[in-house]
CSV table of N, CA and C in Angstrom, one decimal:
chain,number,residue,atom,x,y,z
C,1409,MET,N,-41.8,-9.1,13.4
C,1409,MET,CA,-40.8,-8.8,14.0
C,1409,MET,C,-40.0,-7.6,14.4
C,1410,SER,N,-39.1,-7.6,15.3
C,1410,SER,CA,-38.6,-6.1,16.4
C,1410,SER,C,-36.6,-6.2,15.9
C,1411,GLY,N,-36.5,-5.7,16.3
C,1411,GLY,CA,-34.9,-4.7,15.3
C,1411,GLY,C,-35.2,-3.6,14.9
C,1412,ARG,N,-33.5,-3.3,13.9
C,1412,ARG,CA,-34.0,-2.2,14.0
C,1412,ARG,C,-33.8,-2.5,11.9
C,1413,LYS,N,-33.5,-1.5,11.5
C,1413,LYS,CA,-34.0,-1.5,10.0
C,1413,LYS,C,-32.3,-1.2,9.1
C,1414,ILE,N,-31.7,-2.2,8.6
C,1414,ILE,CA,-30.8,-1.4,7.8
C,1414,ILE,C,-30.5,-1.8,6.3
C,1415,THR,N,-30.0,-0.6,6.1
C,1415,THR,CA,-29.6,-1.1,4.2
C,1415,THR,C,-28.9,-2.1,3.9
C,1416,CYS,N,-29.1,-3.2,3.2
C,1416,CYS,CA,-27.3,-3.5,3.0
C,1416,CYS,C,-27.1,-2.8,1.7
C,1417,LEU,N,-25.3,-2.4,2.2
C,1417,LEU,CA,-25.0,-1.3,0.9
C,1417,LEU,C,-24.3,-2.0,0.0
C,1418,ASP,N,-24.2,-3.4,-0.4
C,1418,ASP,CA,-24.3,-4.3,-1.2
C,1418,ASP,C,-25.3,-4.0,-2.2
C,1419,CYS,N,-26.2,-4.7,-2.0
C,1419,CYS,CA,-27.2,-4.6,-3.3
C,1419,CYS,C,-28.1,-4.1,-2.1
C,1420,GLY,N,-28.8,-3.3,-1.7
C,1420,GLY,CA,-29.7,-2.6,-1.3
C,1420,GLY,C,-30.9,-2.9,-0.9
C,1421,GLN,N,-30.4,-4.7,-0.3
C,1421,GLN,CA,-31.9,-4.9,1.1
C,1421,GLN,C,-32.1,-4.6,2.3
C,1422,VAL,N,-33.7,-3.9,2.9
C,1422,VAL,CA,-34.2,-3.3,3.7
C,1422,VAL,C,-33.7,-5.0,4.5
C,1423,ASN,N,-32.8,-4.2,5.9
C,1423,ASN,CA,-32.6,-5.9,6.9
C,1423,ASN,C,-33.2,-4.7,7.8
C,1424,ARG,N,-33.7,-6.1,9.2
C,1424,ARG,CA,-34.0,-5.7,10.5
C,1424,ARG,C,-32.7,-6.9,11.5
C,1425,MET,N,-31.6,-5.7,11.9
C,1425,MET,CA,-31.0,-6.3,12.2
C,1425,MET,C,-31.7,-6.2,14.3
C,1426,ALA,N,-31.1,-7.8,14.8
C,1426,ALA,CA,-31.8,-7.9,16.1
C,1426,ALA,C,-31.3,-7.2,17.0
C,1427,GLN,N,-32.1,-6.8,17.8
C,1427,GLN,CA,-31.6,-5.7,19.2
C,1427,GLN,C,-30.7,-6.9,19.9
C,1428,ASP,N,-30.9,-7.7,20.0
C,1428,ASP,CA,-30.0,-8.8,21.5
C,1428,ASP,C,-28.6,-9.3,21.3
C,1429,LYS,N,-28.5,-9.0,20.0
C,1429,LYS,CA,-27.3,-10.2,19.2
C,1429,LYS,C,-26.0,-8.5,18.7
C,1430,PRO,N,-24.7,-9.0,18.6
C,1430,PRO,CA,-23.9,-7.8,18.5
C,1430,PRO,C,-24.4,-7.0,17.2
C,1431,ALA,N,-24.3,-5.9,16.7
C,1431,ALA,CA,-24.5,-5.4,15.5
C,1431,ALA,C,-23.2,-5.4,14.5
C,1432,SER,N,-21.8,-6.3,14.5
C,1432,SER,CA,-20.8,-6.9,15.0
C,1432,SER,C,-20.8,-8.0,13.8
C,1433,THR,N,-22.4,-9.1,14.3
C,1433,THR,CA,-22.9,-9.8,13.4
C,1433,THR,C,-23.5,-10.3,12.3
C,1434,ALA,N,-24.1,-8.5,12.5
C,1434,ALA,CA,-25.6,-8.7,11.7
C,1434,ALA,C,-25.1,-9.1,10.1
C,1435,LYS,N,-25.8,-9.8,9.6
C,1435,LYS,CA,-25.3,-9.8,7.8
C,1435,LYS,C,-27.0,-10.0,7.5
C,1436,CYS,N,-26.6,-9.4,5.8
C,1436,CYS,CA,-27.8,-9.1,4.7
C,1436,CYS,C,-28.3,-10.1,4.3
C,1437,GLY,N,-30.0,-10.3,4.9
C,1437,GLY,CA,-30.3,-12.3,4.4
C,1437,GLY,C,-30.7,-12.5,2.8
C,1438,THR,N,-30.6,-11.4,2.3
C,1438,THR,CA,-30.6,-11.8,0.7
C,1438,THR,C,-28.9,-11.8,-0.3
C,1439,CYS,N,-27.9,-11.3,0.2
C,1439,CYS,CA,-26.2,-11.6,-0.4
C,1439,CYS,C,-25.5,-11.7,0.8
C,1440,GLY,N,-25.5,-11.7,2.4
C,1440,GLY,CA,-24.7,-12.1,3.0
C,1440,GLY,C,-23.6,-11.6,3.4
C,1441,ALA,N,-23.7,-10.3,3.0
C,1441,ALA,CA,-23.0,-9.2,3.4
C,1441,ALA,C,-22.8,-8.7,5.2
C,1442,LYS,N,-21.6,-8.0,5.4
C,1442,LYS,CA,-21.9,-8.0,6.8
C,1442,LYS,C,-22.6,-6.0,6.6
C,1443,LEU,N,-23.2,-6.2,8.0
C,1443,LEU,CA,-24.7,-4.8,7.4
C,1443,LEU,C,-23.2,-3.4,8.5
C,1444,MET,N,-22.9,-4.2,9.1
C,1444,MET,CA,-22.4,-3.2,10.2
C,1444,MET,C,-20.4,-3.7,10.1
C,1445,ASP,N,-19.3,-3.4,9.3
C,1445,ASP,CA,-18.4,-3.8,9.2
C,1445,ASP,C,-17.5,-2.6,9.7
C,1446,GLY,N,-17.3,-1.6,10.0
C,1446,GLY,CA,-16.7,-0.5,10.6
C,1446,GLY,C,-15.6,0.2,9.5
C,1447,LYS,N,-16.5,-0.6,8.2
C,1447,LYS,CA,-15.3,0.7,6.8
C,1447,LYS,C,-16.6,1.2,6.0
C,1448,VAL,N,-15.5,2.7,5.6
C,1448,VAL,CA,-16.3,2.5,4.0
C,1448,VAL,C,-16.8,2.6,3.3
C,1449,HIS,N,-17.8,2.8,2.8
C,1449,HIS,CA,-18.2,2.1,1.7
C,1449,HIS,C,-18.8,3.1,0.3
C,1450,GLU,N,-18.2,2.3,-0.6
C,1450,GLU,CA,-18.7,3.6,-1.9
C,1450,GLU,C,-20.5,3.5,-1.9
C,1451,VAL,N,-20.9,4.2,-1.6
C,1451,VAL,CA,-22.4,4.5,-2.2
C,1451,VAL,C,-23.0,4.9,-3.2
C,1452,ASP,N,-24.5,4.4,-4.4
C,1452,ASP,CA,-24.9,5.6,-5.7
C,1452,ASP,C,-25.6,6.4,-4.5
C,1453,LEU,N,-26.3,7.5,-5.4
C,1453,LEU,CA,-27.3,7.3,-4.8
C,1453,LEU,C,-28.6,7.3,-4.2
C,1454,ALA,N,-29.2,6.1,-5.5
C,1454,ALA,CA,-30.4,5.7,-4.5
C,1454,ALA,C,-30.2,5.0,-3.6
C,1455,THR,N,-29.0,4.0,-3.9
C,1455,THR,CA,-28.3,3.1,-2.3
C,1455,THR,C,-28.5,4.5,-1.1
C,1456,LEU,N,-27.9,6.0,-1.5
C,1456,LEU,CA,-28.1,6.6,0.0
C,1456,LEU,C,-29.1,7.1,0.8
C,1457,GLN,N,-30.1,7.6,-0.7
C,1457,GLN,CA,-31.2,7.9,-0.3
C,1457,GLN,C,-32.3,6.8,0.1
C,1458,LYS,N,-32.1,5.4,-0.3
C,1458,LYS,CA,-32.5,4.0,0.8
C,1458,LYS,C,-32.3,4.6,1.9
C,1459,ALA,N,-30.8,4.5,2.3
C,1459,ALA,CA,-30.3,4.3,3.6
C,1459,ALA,C,-30.3,5.2,4.7
C,1460,ALA,N,-30.7,6.2,4.1
C,1460,ALA,CA,-30.9,8.1,4.5
C,1460,ALA,C,-32.3,7.5,5.4
C,1461,ARG,N,-33.5,7.0,4.3
C,1461,ARG,CA,-34.9,7.1,4.1
C,1461,ARG,C,-34.9,6.6,5.6
C,1462,ASN,N,-34.3,4.7,5.3
C,1462,ASN,CA,-35.1,3.7,6.2
C,1462,ASN,C,-34.3,3.6,7.5
C,1463,ASP,N,-33.0,3.7,7.8
C,1463,ASP,CA,-32.4,3.0,8.5
C,1463,ASP,C,-32.4,3.4,10.1
C,1464,ASP,N,-32.1,2.8,10.7
C,1464,ASP,CA,-32.6,3.2,12.4
C,1464,ASP,C,-31.0,3.1,12.8
C,1465,VAL,N,-30.2,3.0,12.0
C,1465,VAL,CA,-28.5,3.1,12.4
C,1465,VAL,C,-28.0,4.7,12.0
C,1466,PRO,N,-27.3,5.3,12.6
C,1466,PRO,CA,-27.0,6.5,12.0
C,1466,PRO,C,-26.3,6.3,10.9
C,1467,LEU,N,-26.0,7.3,9.6
C,1467,LEU,CA,-25.5,7.5,8.8
C,1467,LEU,C,-24.8,8.5,8.0
C,1468,VAL,N,-23.3,8.3,8.1
C,1468,VAL,CA,-22.8,9.8,7.6
C,1468,VAL,C,-22.4,9.3,6.3
C,1469,VAL,N,-22.5,10.9,5.3
C,1469,VAL,CA,-22.3,10.1,4.2
C,1469,VAL,C,-20.8,11.7,4.0
C,1470,ASP,N,-19.6,11.1,3.3
C,1470,ASP,CA,-19.0,11.4,2.8
C,1470,ASP,C,-19.1,12.2,1.1
C,1471,PHE,N,-19.4,13.5,1.2
C,1471,PHE,CA,-20.0,14.1,-0.9
C,1471,PHE,C,-18.5,14.0,-0.9
C,1472,TRP,N,-18.0,13.8,-2.1
C,1472,TRP,CA,-16.2,13.9,-2.3
C,1472,TRP,C,-16.4,13.6,-3.9
C,1473,ALA,N,-14.8,14.0,-4.5
C,1473,ALA,CA,-14.8,13.5,-5.9
C,1473,ALA,C,-13.4,13.2,-6.8
C,1474,PRO,N,-13.0,12.7,-6.8
C,1474,PRO,CA,-11.2,12.0,-7.2
C,1474,PRO,C,-10.7,13.3,-7.1
C,1475,TRP,N,-10.8,13.9,-8.4
C,1475,TRP,CA,-10.2,15.2,-8.4
C,1475,TRP,C,-9.5,15.9,-7.2
C,1476,CYS,N,-10.8,16.6,-6.3
C,1476,CYS,CA,-10.8,17.0,-5.3
C,1476,CYS,C,-9.5,16.4,-4.1
C,1477,GLY,N,-8.7,17.4,-4.3
C,1477,GLY,CA,-7.1,17.7,-3.6
C,1477,GLY,C,-7.4,17.1,-1.3
C,1478,PRO,N,-8.3,18.3,-1.1
C,1478,PRO,CA,-8.6,18.3,0.5
C,1478,PRO,C,-9.1,16.9,0.6
C,1479,CYS,N,-10.3,15.8,-0.6
C,1479,CYS,CA,-11.0,14.9,-0.3
C,1479,CYS,C,-9.9,13.8,0.3
C,1480,LYS,N,-8.9,13.7,-1.2
C,1480,LYS,CA,-7.7,12.7,-0.8
C,1480,LYS,C,-7.3,12.8,0.4
C,1481,MET,N,-7.3,13.5,0.8
C,1481,MET,CA,-6.3,14.0,2.5
C,1481,MET,C,-7.3,13.6,3.2
C,1482,MET,N,-8.4,14.0,2.7
C,1482,MET,CA,-9.7,13.5,4.4
C,1482,MET,C,-9.8,11.3,4.8
C,1483,ALA,N,-9.7,11.1,3.4
C,1483,ALA,CA,-10.6,10.0,3.2
C,1483,ALA,C,-9.5,9.1,4.2
C,1484,PRO,N,-8.2,9.0,4.5
C,1484,PRO,CA,-8.0,7.8,5.9
C,1484,PRO,C,-8.6,8.1,6.8
C,1485,GLU,N,-8.7,9.5,6.8
C,1485,GLU,CA,-8.9,9.8,8.0
C,1485,GLU,C,-10.5,9.2,8.3
C,1486,PHE,N,-11.5,9.9,7.4
C,1486,PHE,CA,-13.1,9.6,6.8
C,1486,PHE,C,-13.2,7.9,7.4
C,1487,SER,N,-12.0,7.1,7.3
C,1487,SER,CA,-12.2,5.4,7.2
C,1487,SER,C,-11.6,5.4,9.2
C,1488,LYS,N,-10.4,6.2,9.7
C,1488,LYS,CA,-10.0,5.9,11.3
C,1488,LYS,C,-11.4,6.3,11.8
C,1489,ALA,N,-11.9,7.2,11.4
C,1489,ALA,CA,-13.4,7.8,12.3
C,1489,ALA,C,-14.7,6.6,12.4
C,1490,ALA,N,-14.6,5.9,10.3
C,1490,ALA,CA,-15.5,4.8,10.4
C,1490,ALA,C,-15.1,3.6,11.5
C,1491,ALA,N,-14.0,3.2,11.7
C,1491,ALA,CA,-13.3,2.2,12.5
C,1491,ALA,C,-14.1,2.6,13.9
C,1492,SER,N,-13.7,4.0,14.3
C,1492,SER,CA,-13.7,3.9,15.5
C,1492,SER,C,-15.2,4.1,16.2
C,1493,HIS,N,-16.3,4.5,15.0
C,1493,HIS,CA,-17.6,4.2,15.7
C,1493,HIS,C,-18.4,3.0,15.0
C,1494,ALA,N,-17.5,1.5,14.8
C,1494,ALA,CA,-17.5,0.2,14.3
C,1494,ALA,C,-18.9,-0.3,15.9
C,1495,GLY,N,-19.8,-0.8,14.7
C,1495,GLY,CA,-20.9,-1.4,15.2
C,1495,GLY,C,-21.9,-0.4,15.8
C,1496,ARG,N,-22.2,1.0,15.7
C,1496,ARG,CA,-22.9,2.0,16.3
C,1496,ARG,C,-23.1,3.2,15.1
C,1497,VAL,N,-22.1,3.6,14.1
C,1497,VAL,CA,-22.6,4.3,13.2
C,1497,VAL,C,-21.9,4.0,11.6
C,1498,ARG,N,-22.5,3.8,10.0
C,1498,ARG,CA,-22.7,3.5,9.5
C,1498,ARG,C,-21.4,4.7,8.5
C,1499,PHE,N,-20.0,4.5,7.7
C,1499,PHE,CA,-19.7,5.5,7.5
C,1499,PHE,C,-19.8,5.1,5.6
C,1500,VAL,N,-20.4,6.2,4.9
C,1500,VAL,CA,-20.4,5.7,3.2
C,1500,VAL,C,-19.4,7.0,2.4
C,1501,LYS,N,-19.2,6.8,1.4
C,1501,LYS,CA,-18.7,8.2,0.6
C,1501,LYS,C,-19.6,8.2,-0.9
C,1502,LEU,N,-19.9,9.1,-1.5
C,1502,LEU,CA,-20.5,9.5,-2.7
C,1502,LEU,C,-19.9,10.1,-3.7
C,1503,ASN,N,-19.4,9.5,-4.8
C,1503,ASN,CA,-18.8,10.4,-5.8
C,1503,ASN,C,-18.9,11.2,-6.8
C,1504,THR,N,-19.5,12.9,-6.2
C,1504,THR,CA,-20.4,13.5,-6.8
C,1504,THR,C,-20.2,13.8,-8.1
C,1505,GLU,N,-18.9,13.7,-8.5
C,1505,GLU,CA,-18.7,13.2,-10.1
C,1505,GLU,C,-19.7,12.7,-10.7
C,1506,ALA,N,-19.4,11.1,-10.0
C,1506,ALA,CA,-20.1,10.1,-11.0
C,1506,ALA,C,-21.6,10.1,-10.7
C,1507,GLU,N,-21.7,10.8,-9.7
C,1507,GLU,CA,-23.4,10.7,-9.2
C,1507,GLU,C,-23.8,12.4,-9.1
C,1508,PRO,N,-23.9,13.2,-10.4
C,1508,PRO,CA,-24.5,14.7,-10.2
C,1508,PRO,C,-25.3,15.3,-10.1
C,1509,ALA,N,-26.7,13.7,-9.6
C,1509,ALA,CA,-27.6,14.0,-8.8
C,1509,ALA,C,-27.3,14.1,-8.1
C,1510,ALA,N,-27.0,13.7,-7.5
C,1510,ALA,CA,-26.5,13.6,-5.5
C,1510,ALA,C,-26.0,14.5,-5.1
C,1511,GLY,N,-25.1,15.7,-6.2
C,1511,GLY,CA,-25.1,16.7,-5.8
C,1511,GLY,C,-26.0,17.9,-5.4
C,1512,GLN,N,-27.2,17.9,-6.5
C,1512,GLN,CA,-28.4,18.6,-6.9
C,1512,GLN,C,-29.4,18.1,-5.6
C,1513,ARG,N,-29.5,16.7,-5.3
C,1513,ARG,CA,-30.2,16.3,-4.5
C,1513,ARG,C,-29.9,17.2,-2.7
C,1514,TYR,N,-29.2,17.3,-2.5
C,1514,TYR,CA,-28.2,16.8,-1.2
C,1514,TYR,C,-27.9,18.6,-1.4
C,1515,ASN,N,-28.3,19.0,-2.0
C,1515,ASN,CA,-27.9,20.8,-2.1
C,1515,ASN,C,-25.7,20.8,-1.9
C,1516,ILE,N,-25.5,19.9,-2.4
C,1516,ILE,CA,-23.6,20.1,-2.1
C,1516,ILE,C,-22.9,21.4,-2.3
C,1517,ARG,N,-22.6,22.1,-2.2
C,1517,ARG,CA,-22.0,23.4,-2.4
C,1517,ARG,C,-20.7,23.3,-2.6
C,1518,GLY,N,-20.0,22.5,-1.9
C,1518,GLY,CA,-18.5,22.5,-1.9
C,1518,GLY,C,-18.3,21.2,-1.5
C,1519,ILE,N,-16.9,20.4,-1.6
C,1519,ILE,CA,-16.5,19.1,-1.0
C,1519,ILE,C,-15.3,19.1,-0.6
C,1520,PRO,N,-14.9,18.4,-0.1
C,1520,PRO,CA,-15.7,17.5,1.0
C,1520,PRO,C,-16.6,17.9,2.0
C,1521,THR,N,-17.9,17.2,1.6
C,1521,THR,CA,-18.5,17.7,2.6
C,1521,THR,C,-19.4,16.3,4.0
C,1522,MET,N,-19.8,16.8,4.7
C,1522,MET,CA,-20.2,14.9,5.3
C,1522,MET,C,-21.3,15.6,5.2
C,1523,ALA,N,-22.3,15.1,5.9
C,1523,ALA,CA,-23.7,15.0,5.9
C,1523,ALA,C,-24.0,13.8,7.0
C,1524,ALA,N,-25.2,13.8,8.3
C,1524,ALA,CA,-24.8,13.0,8.9
C,1524,ALA,C,-26.8,13.0,9.1
C,1525,PHE,N,-27.0,12.0,9.0
C,1525,PHE,CA,-28.9,11.3,8.7
C,1525,PHE,C,-29.1,10.1,9.6
C,1526,ARG,N,-30.2,10.6,10.4
C,1526,ARG,CA,-30.2,9.7,12.0
C,1526,ARG,C,-32.0,9.7,11.7
C,1527,GLY,N,-32.7,8.6,11.3
C,1527,GLY,CA,-33.9,8.9,11.9
C,1527,GLY,C,-35.0,9.5,10.7
C,1528,GLY,N,-34.4,9.1,9.6
C,1528,GLY,CA,-35.0,9.7,8.1
C,1528,GLY,C,-34.8,10.9,7.6
C,1529,SER,N,-33.5,11.8,8.4
C,1529,SER,CA,-34.2,12.5,7.4
C,1529,SER,C,-32.1,13.5,8.3
C,1530,GLU,N,-31.8,14.1,7.5
C,1530,GLU,CA,-30.6,14.7,8.2
C,1530,GLU,C,-30.6,16.0,9.1
C,1531,LYS,N,-29.6,15.4,9.9
C,1531,LYS,CA,-29.2,16.2,11.2
C,1531,LYS,C,-28.3,17.1,11.4
C,1532,ALA,N,-27.3,16.9,10.3
C,1532,ALA,CA,-25.9,17.9,10.8
C,1532,ALA,C,-25.3,17.6,9.5
C,1533,ARG,N,-24.5,18.6,9.1
C,1533,ARG,CA,-23.3,18.7,7.9
C,1533,ARG,C,-22.2,19.5,8.4
C,1534,GLN,N,-21.7,18.9,7.4
C,1534,GLN,CA,-20.1,20.0,7.6
C,1534,GLN,C,-19.5,19.7,6.6
C,1535,SER,N,-19.0,21.1,5.6
C,1535,SER,CA,-17.8,21.0,5.0
C,1535,SER,C,-16.7,21.0,5.7
C,1536,GLY,N,-15.8,20.8,4.4
C,1536,GLY,CA,-14.0,21.0,4.6
C,1536,GLY,C,-13.3,19.7,5.3
C,1537,ALA,N,-12.1,19.4,4.8
C,1537,ALA,CA,-11.4,18.4,5.6
C,1537,ALA,C,-11.0,18.1,6.8
C,1538,MET,N,-11.0,17.4,7.7
C,1538,MET,CA,-11.2,17.7,9.1
C,1538,MET,C,-10.1,15.7,9.3
C,1539,PRO,N,-9.3,15.7,10.9
C,1539,PRO,CA,-8.6,14.8,10.8
C,1539,PRO,C,-9.9,14.0,11.5
C,1540,ALA,N,-9.1,12.5,11.8
C,1540,ALA,CA,-10.1,11.7,12.3
C,1540,ALA,C,-10.9,12.1,13.8
C,1541,ALA,N,-9.9,12.3,14.6
C,1541,ALA,CA,-10.5,13.5,15.9
C,1541,ALA,C,-11.1,13.8,15.5
C,1542,GLN,N,-11.7,15.0,14.8
C,1542,GLN,CA,-12.0,15.9,14.3
C,1542,GLN,C,-13.6,15.2,14.2
C,1543,ILE,N,-13.1,14.4,13.1
C,1543,ILE,CA,-14.3,13.8,12.3
C,1543,ILE,C,-15.5,13.0,13.6
C,1544,SER,N,-15.0,12.3,14.3
C,1544,SER,CA,-15.2,11.0,15.1
C,1544,SER,C,-16.0,12.5,16.3
C,1545,ALA,N,-15.2,13.1,16.4
C,1545,ALA,CA,-16.4,14.5,17.9
C,1545,ALA,C,-17.5,15.0,16.1
C,1546,TRP,N,-17.4,15.5,15.8
C,1546,TRP,CA,-18.6,16.0,14.8
C,1546,TRP,C,-19.7,15.1,15.0
C,1547,VAL,N,-19.6,13.6,14.5
C,1547,VAL,CA,-20.4,13.0,14.6
C,1547,VAL,C,-21.2,12.5,16.3
C,1548,THR,N,-20.3,12.4,17.1
C,1548,THR,CA,-21.3,11.9,18.6
C,1548,THR,C,-21.9,13.0,18.6
C,1549,GLN,N,-21.3,14.7,18.3
C,1549,GLN,CA,-21.8,15.6,18.1
C,1549,GLN,C,-23.0,15.9,17.4
C,1550,SER,N,-23.6,15.1,16.1
C,1550,SER,CA,-24.0,15.3,15.1
C,1550,SER,C,-25.4,14.1,15.5
C,1551,ILE,N,-25.0,13.4,16.1
C,1551,ILE,CA,-26.0,12.1,16.4
C,1551,ILE,C,-26.5,12.1,17.8
């Protein structure tokens, strides 16, 4: 079976997304969730690790915490950037307060911090809040 591997952000199942079909129509074979909906999804550490390791589609992660003012300011900008990359890149958020092991695992020293993953490894990292246009430019350059 050919296609791009992509992890469902709802149930964690690895799926194959057909190359010849629009990414916007791809759904998880297990739970039926859309795989490339252009929205930001909150994930836990296990789902992040699985997606970063297995997915053929680029993944951008925002490491954040609810008490962080710049994180709150950047959240709507991150969502705008996600919408502008719909069908090409997936955007997720990981709460480092709820998942302290993630901060250690990915060596997060300050938040917000974004990391871009592709092909099983981290390709780029950027700390600090940014507007949507700057996030989009960074994503395009990084992946």
